[in-house]
mmCIF file of C-alpha atoms and ligand atoms in Angstrom:
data_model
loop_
_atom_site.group_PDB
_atom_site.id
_atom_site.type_symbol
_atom_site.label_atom_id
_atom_site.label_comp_id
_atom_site.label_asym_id
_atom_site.label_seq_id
_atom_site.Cartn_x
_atom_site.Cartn_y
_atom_site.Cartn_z
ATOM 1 C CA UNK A 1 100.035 88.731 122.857
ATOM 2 C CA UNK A 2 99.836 92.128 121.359
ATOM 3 C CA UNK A 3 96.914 92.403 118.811
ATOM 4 C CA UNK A 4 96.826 96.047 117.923
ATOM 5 C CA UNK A 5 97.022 97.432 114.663
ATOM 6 C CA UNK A 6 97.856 101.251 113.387
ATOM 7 C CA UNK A 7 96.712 101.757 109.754
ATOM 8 C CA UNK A 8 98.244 104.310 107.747
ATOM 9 C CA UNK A 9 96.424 105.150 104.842
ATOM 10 C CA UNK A 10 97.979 107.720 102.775
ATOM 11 C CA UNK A 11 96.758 109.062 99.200
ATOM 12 C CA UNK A 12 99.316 109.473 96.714
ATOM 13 C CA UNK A 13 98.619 110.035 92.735
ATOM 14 C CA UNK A 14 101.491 108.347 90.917
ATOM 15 C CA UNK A 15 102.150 110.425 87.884
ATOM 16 C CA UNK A 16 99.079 112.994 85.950
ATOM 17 C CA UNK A 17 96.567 111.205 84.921
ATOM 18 C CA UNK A 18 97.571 107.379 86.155
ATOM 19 C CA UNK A 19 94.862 106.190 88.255
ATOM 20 C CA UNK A 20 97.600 104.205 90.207
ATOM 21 C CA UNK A 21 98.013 104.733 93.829
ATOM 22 C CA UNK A 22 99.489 103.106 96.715
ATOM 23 C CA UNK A 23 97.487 102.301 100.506
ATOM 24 C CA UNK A 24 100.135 103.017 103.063
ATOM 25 C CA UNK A 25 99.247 100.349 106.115
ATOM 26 C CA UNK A 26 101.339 99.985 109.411
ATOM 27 C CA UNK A 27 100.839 96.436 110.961
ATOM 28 C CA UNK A 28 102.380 96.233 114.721
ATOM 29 C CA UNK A 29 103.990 93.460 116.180
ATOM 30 C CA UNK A 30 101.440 91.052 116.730
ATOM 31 C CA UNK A 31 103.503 88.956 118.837
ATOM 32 C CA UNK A 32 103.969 85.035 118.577
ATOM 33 C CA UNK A 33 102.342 84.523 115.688
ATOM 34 C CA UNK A 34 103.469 82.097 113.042
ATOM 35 C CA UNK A 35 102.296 80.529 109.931
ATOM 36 C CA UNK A 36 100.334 77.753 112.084
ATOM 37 C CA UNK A 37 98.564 80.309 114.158
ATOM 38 C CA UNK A 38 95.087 81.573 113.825
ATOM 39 C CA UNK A 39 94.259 84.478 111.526
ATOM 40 C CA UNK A 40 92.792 86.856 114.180
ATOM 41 C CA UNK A 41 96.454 88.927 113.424
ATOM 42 C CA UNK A 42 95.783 89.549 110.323
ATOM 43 C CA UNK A 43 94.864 92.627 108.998
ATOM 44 C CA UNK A 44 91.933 92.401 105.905
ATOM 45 C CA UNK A 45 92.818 94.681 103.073
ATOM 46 C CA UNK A 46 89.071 94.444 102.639
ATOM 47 C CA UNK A 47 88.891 97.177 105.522
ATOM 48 C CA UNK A 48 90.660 99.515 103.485
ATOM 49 C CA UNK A 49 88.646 98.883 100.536
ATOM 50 C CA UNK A 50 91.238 97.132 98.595
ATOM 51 C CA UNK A 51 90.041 93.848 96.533
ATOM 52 C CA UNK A 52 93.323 92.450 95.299
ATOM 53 C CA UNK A 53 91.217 89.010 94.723
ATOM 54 C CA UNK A 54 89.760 90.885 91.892
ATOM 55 C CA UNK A 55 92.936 90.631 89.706
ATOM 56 C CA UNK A 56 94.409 88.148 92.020
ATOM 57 C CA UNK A 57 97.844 89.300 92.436
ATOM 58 C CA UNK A 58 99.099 91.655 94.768
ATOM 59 C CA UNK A 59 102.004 94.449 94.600
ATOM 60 C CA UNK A 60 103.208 95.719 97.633
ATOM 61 C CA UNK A 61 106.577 97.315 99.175
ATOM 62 C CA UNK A 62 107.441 96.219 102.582
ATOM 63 C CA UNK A 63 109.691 97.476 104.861
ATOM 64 C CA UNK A 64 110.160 95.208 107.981
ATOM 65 C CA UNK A 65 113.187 93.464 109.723
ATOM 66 C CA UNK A 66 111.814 90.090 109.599
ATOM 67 C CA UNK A 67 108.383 88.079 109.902
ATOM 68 C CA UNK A 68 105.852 90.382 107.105
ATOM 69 C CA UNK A 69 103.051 87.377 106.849
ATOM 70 C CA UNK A 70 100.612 87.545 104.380
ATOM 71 C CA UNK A 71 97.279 85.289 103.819
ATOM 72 C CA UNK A 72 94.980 84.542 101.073
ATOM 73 C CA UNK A 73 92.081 83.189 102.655
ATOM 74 C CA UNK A 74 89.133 81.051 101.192
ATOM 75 C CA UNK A 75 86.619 83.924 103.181
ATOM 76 C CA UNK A 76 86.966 87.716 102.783
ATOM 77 C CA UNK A 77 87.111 88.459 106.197
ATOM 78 C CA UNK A 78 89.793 85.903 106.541
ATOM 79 C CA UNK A 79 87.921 83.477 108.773
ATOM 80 C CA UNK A 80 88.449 80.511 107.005
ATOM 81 C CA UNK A 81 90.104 76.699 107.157
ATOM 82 C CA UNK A 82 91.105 77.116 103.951
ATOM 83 C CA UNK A 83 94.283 79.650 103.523
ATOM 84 C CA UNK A 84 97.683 80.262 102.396
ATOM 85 C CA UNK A 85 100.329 82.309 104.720
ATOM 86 C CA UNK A 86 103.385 83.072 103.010
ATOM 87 C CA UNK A 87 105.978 84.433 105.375
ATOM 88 C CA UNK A 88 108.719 86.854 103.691
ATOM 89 C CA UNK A 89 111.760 87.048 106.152
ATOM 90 C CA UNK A 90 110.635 84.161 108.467
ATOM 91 C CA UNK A 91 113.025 81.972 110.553
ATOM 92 C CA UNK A 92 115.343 85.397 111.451
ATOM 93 C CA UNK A 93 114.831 87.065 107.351
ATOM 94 C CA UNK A 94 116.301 84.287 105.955
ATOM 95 C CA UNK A 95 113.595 82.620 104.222
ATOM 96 C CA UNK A 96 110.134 82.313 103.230
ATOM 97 C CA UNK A 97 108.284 80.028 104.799
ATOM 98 C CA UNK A 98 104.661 78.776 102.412
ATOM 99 C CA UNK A 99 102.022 76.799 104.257
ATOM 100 C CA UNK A 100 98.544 75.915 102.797
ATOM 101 C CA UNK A 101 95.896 74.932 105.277
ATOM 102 C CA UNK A 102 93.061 72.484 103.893
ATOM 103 C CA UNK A 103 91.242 70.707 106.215
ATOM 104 C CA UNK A 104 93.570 68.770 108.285
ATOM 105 C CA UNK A 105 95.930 68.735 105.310
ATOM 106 C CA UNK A 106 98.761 70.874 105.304
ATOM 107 C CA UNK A 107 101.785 71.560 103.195
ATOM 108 C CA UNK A 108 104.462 73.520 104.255
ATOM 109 C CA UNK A 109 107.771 74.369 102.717
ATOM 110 C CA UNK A 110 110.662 76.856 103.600
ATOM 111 C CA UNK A 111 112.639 78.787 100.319
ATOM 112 C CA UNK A 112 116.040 79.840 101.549
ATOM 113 C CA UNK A 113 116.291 83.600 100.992
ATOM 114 C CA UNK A 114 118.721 85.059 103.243
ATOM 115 C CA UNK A 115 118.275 89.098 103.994
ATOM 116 C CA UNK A 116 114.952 89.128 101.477
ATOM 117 C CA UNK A 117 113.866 92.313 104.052
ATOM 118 C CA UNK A 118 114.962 95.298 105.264
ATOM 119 C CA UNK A 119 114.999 96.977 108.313
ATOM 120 C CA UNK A 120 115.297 100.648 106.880
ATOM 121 C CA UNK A 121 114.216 99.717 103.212
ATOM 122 C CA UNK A 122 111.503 99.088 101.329
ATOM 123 C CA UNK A 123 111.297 95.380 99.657
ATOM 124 C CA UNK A 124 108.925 95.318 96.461
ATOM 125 C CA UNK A 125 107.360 92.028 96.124
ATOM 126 C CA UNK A 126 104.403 90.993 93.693
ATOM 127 C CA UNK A 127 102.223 87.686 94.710
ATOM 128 C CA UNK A 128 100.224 86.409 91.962
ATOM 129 C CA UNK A 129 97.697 83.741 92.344
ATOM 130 C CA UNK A 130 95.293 81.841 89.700
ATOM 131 C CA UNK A 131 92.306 79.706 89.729
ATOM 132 C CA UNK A 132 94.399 76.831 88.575
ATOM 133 C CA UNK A 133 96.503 76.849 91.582
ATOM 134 C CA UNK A 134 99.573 78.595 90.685
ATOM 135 C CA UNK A 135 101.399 80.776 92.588
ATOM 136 C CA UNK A 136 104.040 83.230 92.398
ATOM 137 C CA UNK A 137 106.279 85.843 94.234
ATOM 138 C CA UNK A 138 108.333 87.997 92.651
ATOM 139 C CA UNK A 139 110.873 89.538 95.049
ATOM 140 C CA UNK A 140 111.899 93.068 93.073
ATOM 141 C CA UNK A 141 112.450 91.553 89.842
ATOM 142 C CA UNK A 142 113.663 87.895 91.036
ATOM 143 C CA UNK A 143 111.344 85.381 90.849
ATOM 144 C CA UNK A 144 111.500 83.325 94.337
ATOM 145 C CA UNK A 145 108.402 81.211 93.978
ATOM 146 C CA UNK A 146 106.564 79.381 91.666
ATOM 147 C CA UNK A 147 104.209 76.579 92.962
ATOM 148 C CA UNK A 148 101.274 75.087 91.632
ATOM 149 C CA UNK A 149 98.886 73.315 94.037
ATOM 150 C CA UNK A 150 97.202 70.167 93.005
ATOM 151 C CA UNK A 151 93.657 71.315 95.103
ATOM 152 C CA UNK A 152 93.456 74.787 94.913
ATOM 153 C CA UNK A 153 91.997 77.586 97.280
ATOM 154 C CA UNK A 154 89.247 79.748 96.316
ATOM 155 C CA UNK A 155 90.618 83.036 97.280
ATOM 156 C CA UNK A 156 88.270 85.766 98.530
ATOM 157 C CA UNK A 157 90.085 87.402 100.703
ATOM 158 C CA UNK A 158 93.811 88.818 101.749
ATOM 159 C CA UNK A 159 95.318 89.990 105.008
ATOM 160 C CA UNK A 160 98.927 90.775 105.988
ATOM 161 C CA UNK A 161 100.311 91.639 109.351
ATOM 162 C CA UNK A 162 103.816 91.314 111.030
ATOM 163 C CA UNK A 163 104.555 88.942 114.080
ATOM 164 C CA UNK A 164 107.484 87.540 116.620
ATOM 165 C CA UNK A 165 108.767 91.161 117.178
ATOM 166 C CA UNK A 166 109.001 92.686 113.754
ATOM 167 C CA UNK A 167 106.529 96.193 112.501
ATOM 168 C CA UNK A 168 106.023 96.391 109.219
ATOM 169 C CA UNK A 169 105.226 99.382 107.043
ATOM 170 C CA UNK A 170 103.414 98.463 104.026
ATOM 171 C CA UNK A 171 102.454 100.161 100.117
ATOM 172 C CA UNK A 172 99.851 98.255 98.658
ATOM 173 C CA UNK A 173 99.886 99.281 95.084
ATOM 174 C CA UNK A 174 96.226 99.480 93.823
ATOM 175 C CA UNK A 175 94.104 101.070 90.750
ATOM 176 C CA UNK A 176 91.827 103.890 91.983
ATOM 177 C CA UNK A 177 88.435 103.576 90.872
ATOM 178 C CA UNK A 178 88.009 107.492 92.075
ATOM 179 C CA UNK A 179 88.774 110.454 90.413
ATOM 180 C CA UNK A 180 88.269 114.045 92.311
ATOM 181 C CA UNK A 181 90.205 117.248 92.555
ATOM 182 C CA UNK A 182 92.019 116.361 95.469
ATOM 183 C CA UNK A 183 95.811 116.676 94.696
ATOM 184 C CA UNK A 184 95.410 117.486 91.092
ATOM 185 C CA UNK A 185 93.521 115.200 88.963
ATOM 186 C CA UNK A 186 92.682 112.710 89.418
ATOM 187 C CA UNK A 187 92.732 112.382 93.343
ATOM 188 C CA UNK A 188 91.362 110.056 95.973
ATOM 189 C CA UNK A 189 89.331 111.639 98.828
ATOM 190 C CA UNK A 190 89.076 110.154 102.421
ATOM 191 C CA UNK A 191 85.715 110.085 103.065
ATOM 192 C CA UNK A 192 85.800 110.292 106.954
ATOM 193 C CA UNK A 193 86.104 112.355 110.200
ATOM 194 C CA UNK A 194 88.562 114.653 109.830
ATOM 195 C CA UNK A 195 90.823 115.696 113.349
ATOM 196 C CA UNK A 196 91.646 118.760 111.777
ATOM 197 C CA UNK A 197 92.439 120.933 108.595
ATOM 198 C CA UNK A 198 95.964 122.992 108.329
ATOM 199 C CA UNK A 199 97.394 124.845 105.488
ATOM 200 C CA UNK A 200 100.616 122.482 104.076
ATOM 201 C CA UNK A 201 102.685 123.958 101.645
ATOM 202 C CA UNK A 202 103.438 120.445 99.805
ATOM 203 C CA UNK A 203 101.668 116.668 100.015
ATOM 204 C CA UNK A 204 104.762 115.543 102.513
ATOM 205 C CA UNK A 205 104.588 118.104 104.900
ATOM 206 C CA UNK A 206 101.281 116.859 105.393
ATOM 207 C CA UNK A 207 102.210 113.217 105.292
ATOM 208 C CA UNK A 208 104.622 113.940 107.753
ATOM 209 C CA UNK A 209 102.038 115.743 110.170
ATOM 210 C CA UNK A 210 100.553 112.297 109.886
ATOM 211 C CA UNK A 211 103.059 110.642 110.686
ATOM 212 C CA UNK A 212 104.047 111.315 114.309
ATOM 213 C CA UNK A 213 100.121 111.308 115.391
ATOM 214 C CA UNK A 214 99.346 107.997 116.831
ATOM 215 C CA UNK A 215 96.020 109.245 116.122
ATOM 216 C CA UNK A 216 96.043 109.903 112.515
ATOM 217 C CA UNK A 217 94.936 107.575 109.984
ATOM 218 C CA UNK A 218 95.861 109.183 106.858
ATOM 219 C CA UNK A 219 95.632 112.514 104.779
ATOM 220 C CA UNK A 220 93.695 114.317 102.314
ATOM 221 C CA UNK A 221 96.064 117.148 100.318
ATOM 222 C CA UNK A 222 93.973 119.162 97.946
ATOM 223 C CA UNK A 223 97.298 120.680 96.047
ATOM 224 C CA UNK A 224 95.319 123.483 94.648
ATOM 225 C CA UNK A 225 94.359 125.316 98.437
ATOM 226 C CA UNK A 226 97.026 123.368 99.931
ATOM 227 C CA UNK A 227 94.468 122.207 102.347
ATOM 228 C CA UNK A 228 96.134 119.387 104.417
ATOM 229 C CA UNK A 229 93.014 117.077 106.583
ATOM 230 C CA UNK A 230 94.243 114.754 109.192
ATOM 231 C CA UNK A 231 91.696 111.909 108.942
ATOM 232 C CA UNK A 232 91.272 110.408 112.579
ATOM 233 C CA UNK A 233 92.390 106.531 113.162
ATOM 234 C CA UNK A 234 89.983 103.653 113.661
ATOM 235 C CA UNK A 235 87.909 103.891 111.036
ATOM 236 C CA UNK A 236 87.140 102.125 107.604
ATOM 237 C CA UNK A 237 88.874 103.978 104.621
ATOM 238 C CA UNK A 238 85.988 105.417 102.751
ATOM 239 C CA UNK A 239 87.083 106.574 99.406
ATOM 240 C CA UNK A 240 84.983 109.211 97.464
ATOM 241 C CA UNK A 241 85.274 111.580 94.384
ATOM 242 C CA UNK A 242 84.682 115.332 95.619
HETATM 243 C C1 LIG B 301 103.207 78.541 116.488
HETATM 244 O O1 LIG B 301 102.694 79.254 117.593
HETATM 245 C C2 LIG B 301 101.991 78.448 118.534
HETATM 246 C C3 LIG B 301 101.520 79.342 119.645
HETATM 247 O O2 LIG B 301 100.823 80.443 119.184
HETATM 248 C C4 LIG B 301 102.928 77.372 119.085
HETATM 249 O O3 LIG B 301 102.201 76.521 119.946
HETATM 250 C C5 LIG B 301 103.513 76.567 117.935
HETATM 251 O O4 LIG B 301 104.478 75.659 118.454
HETATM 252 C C6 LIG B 301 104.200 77.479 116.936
HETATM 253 N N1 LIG B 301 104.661 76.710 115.799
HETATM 254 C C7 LIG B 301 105.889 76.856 115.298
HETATM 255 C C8 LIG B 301 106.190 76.019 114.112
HETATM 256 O O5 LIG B 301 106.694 77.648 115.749
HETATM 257 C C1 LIG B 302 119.431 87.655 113.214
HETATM 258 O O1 LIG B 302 120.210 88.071 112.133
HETATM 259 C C2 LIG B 302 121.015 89.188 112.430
HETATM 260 C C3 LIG B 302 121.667 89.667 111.135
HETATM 261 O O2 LIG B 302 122.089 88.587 110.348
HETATM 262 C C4 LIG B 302 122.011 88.796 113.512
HETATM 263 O O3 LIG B 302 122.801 89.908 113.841
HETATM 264 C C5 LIG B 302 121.248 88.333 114.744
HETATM 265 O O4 LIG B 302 122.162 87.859 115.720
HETATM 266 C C6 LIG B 302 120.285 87.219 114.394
HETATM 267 N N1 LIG B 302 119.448 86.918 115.533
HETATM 268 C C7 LIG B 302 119.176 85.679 115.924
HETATM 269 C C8 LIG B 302 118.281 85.537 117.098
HETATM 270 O O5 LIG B 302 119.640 84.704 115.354
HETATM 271 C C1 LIG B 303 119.423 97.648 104.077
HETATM 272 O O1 LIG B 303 119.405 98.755 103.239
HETATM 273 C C2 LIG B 303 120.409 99.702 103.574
HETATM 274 C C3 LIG B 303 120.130 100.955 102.763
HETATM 275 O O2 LIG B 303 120.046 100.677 101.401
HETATM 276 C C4 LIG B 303 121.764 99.069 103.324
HETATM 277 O O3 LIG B 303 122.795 99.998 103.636
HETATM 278 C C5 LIG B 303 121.901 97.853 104.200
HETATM 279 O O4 LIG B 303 123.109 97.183 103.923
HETATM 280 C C6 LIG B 303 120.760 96.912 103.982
HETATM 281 N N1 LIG B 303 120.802 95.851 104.979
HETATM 282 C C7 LIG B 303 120.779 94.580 104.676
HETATM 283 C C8 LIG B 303 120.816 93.636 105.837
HETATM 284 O O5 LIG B 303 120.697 94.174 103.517
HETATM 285 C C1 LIG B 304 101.041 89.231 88.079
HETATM 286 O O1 LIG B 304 99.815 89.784 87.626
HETATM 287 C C2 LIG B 304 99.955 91.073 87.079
HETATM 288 C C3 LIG B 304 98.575 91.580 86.751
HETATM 289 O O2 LIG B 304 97.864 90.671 85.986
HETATM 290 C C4 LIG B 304 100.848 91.007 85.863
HETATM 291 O O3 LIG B 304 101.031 92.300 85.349
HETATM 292 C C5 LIG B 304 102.198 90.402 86.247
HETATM 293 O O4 LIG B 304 103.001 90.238 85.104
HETATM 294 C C6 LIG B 304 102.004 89.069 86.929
HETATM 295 N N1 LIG B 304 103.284 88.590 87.392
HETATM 296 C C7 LIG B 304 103.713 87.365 87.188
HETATM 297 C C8 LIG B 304 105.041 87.018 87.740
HETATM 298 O O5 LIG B 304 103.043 86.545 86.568
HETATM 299 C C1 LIG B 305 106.165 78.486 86.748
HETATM 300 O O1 LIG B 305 106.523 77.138 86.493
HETATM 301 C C2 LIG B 305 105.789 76.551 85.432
HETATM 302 C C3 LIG B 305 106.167 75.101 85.293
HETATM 303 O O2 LIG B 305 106.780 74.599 86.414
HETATM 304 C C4 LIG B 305 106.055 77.279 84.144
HETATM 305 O O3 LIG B 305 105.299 76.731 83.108
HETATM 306 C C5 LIG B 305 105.692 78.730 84.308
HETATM 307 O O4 LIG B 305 106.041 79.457 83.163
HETATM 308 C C6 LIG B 305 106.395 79.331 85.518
HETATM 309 N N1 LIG B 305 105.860 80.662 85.717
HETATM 310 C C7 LIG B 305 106.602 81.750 85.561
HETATM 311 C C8 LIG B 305 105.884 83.053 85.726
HETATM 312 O O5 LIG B 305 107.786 81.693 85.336
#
């Protein structure tokens, strides 16, 4: 089994003076994993500094042939009996496959959704969760589930990864908390060791500097020097205002 993870963390600033940005996170193939498997595969968005449990819902894009596995988890770090994995594009993307875990009590259910993902494009989806047990995916602007569970799950904590051969590239959609001059205002800065610092002319050449290092875990673009930092891989996202 392949357990390795590449995150991708990349700060964007949607629009002057929206506070809305978007986590960029790879997840690799993580092998034979299904929704009955343990949650070592998973990664925690809490790692990244994202607390979708907050506001419990979350908005994401994916883009992923098949198998993009998500779990709300009764414990942050995701080491809990208590859970819910959705899978998006399970049984060869053409369903979604819903399985709460409670004790030895599980429910399970498949939703027929033939070609929900896409190999080459990105899928919007937004999962929203409440304290009275309902749940809900949207699927761009089609709702595809709505369930309410009779005992629900404290959630405290959310993971996602991809299994049974498929990558996944992921946009977690998230409110910064952060503002700083880094690519305009206001800006999120990666707080972290940098591998180096180039002059980009624009925020995608420097994204796409990222992008073909294996070693890279995301960017910081200050748009005003054009100074483009290459923030090294395998460590927590730190954000901070400069
Ligand atoms: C899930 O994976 C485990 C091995 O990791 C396997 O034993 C089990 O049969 C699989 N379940 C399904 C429903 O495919
Ligand atoms: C999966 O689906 C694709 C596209 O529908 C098809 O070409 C392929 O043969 C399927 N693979 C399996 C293992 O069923
Ligand atoms: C995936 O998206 C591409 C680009 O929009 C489209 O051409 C293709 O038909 C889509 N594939 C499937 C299986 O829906
Ligand atoms: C999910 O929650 C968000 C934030 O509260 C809200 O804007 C959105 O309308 C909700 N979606 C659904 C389908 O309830
Ligand atoms: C989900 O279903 C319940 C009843 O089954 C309904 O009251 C509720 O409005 C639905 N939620 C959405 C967002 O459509």
């Amino acid at each position: 089994m392949v357990i390795s993870v590449i995150f991708l963390a990349v700060f964007t600033t949607a629009g002057l003076g929206n506070l809305l940005d978007q986590m960029w996170i790879k997840t690799e193939n993580s092998g034979f994993v299904n929704a009955s498997t343990p949650n070592l595969d998973y990664t925690s968005l809490s790692l990244f500094q994202l607390y979708p449990v907050n506001d419990q819902y979350l908005k994401f894009t994916v883009k992923a042939c098949s198998y993009a596995f998500i779990i709300l988890a009764s414990d942050i770090y995701l080491f809990s009996f208590y859970d819910y994995r959705i899978v998006i594009g399970a049984g060869n993307n053409s369903k979604i496959n819903f399985r709460r875990n409670y004790d030895l009590i599980i429910i399970s259910f498949d939703i027929s959704t033939p070609g929900i993902l896409n190999c080459t494009k990105h899928k919007s989806f937004e999962l929203n969760w409440t304290v009275s047990g309902r749940i809900t995916l949207m699927s761009g602007s089609k709702m595809v589930m709505n369930w309410t569970d009779p005992l629900p799950i404290s959630i405290k904590g959310v993971g996602i990864t991809t299994g049974l051969g498929s990558v996944g590239l992921w946009k977690v959609e998230h409110y910064s908390k952060f503002t700083g001059f880094y690519c305009g205002e206001p800006g999120a800065y990666g707080s972290m060791t940098l591998l180096s610092t180039i002059k980009k002319h624009s925020r995608v050449d420097c994204v796409s500097l990222c992008l073909v290092r294996d070693d890279c875990l995301g960017i910081n673009f200050n748009c005003k020097t054009e100074e483009c930092q290459i923030i090294a891989a395998g460590q927590q996202v730190i954000k901070m205002v400069v």
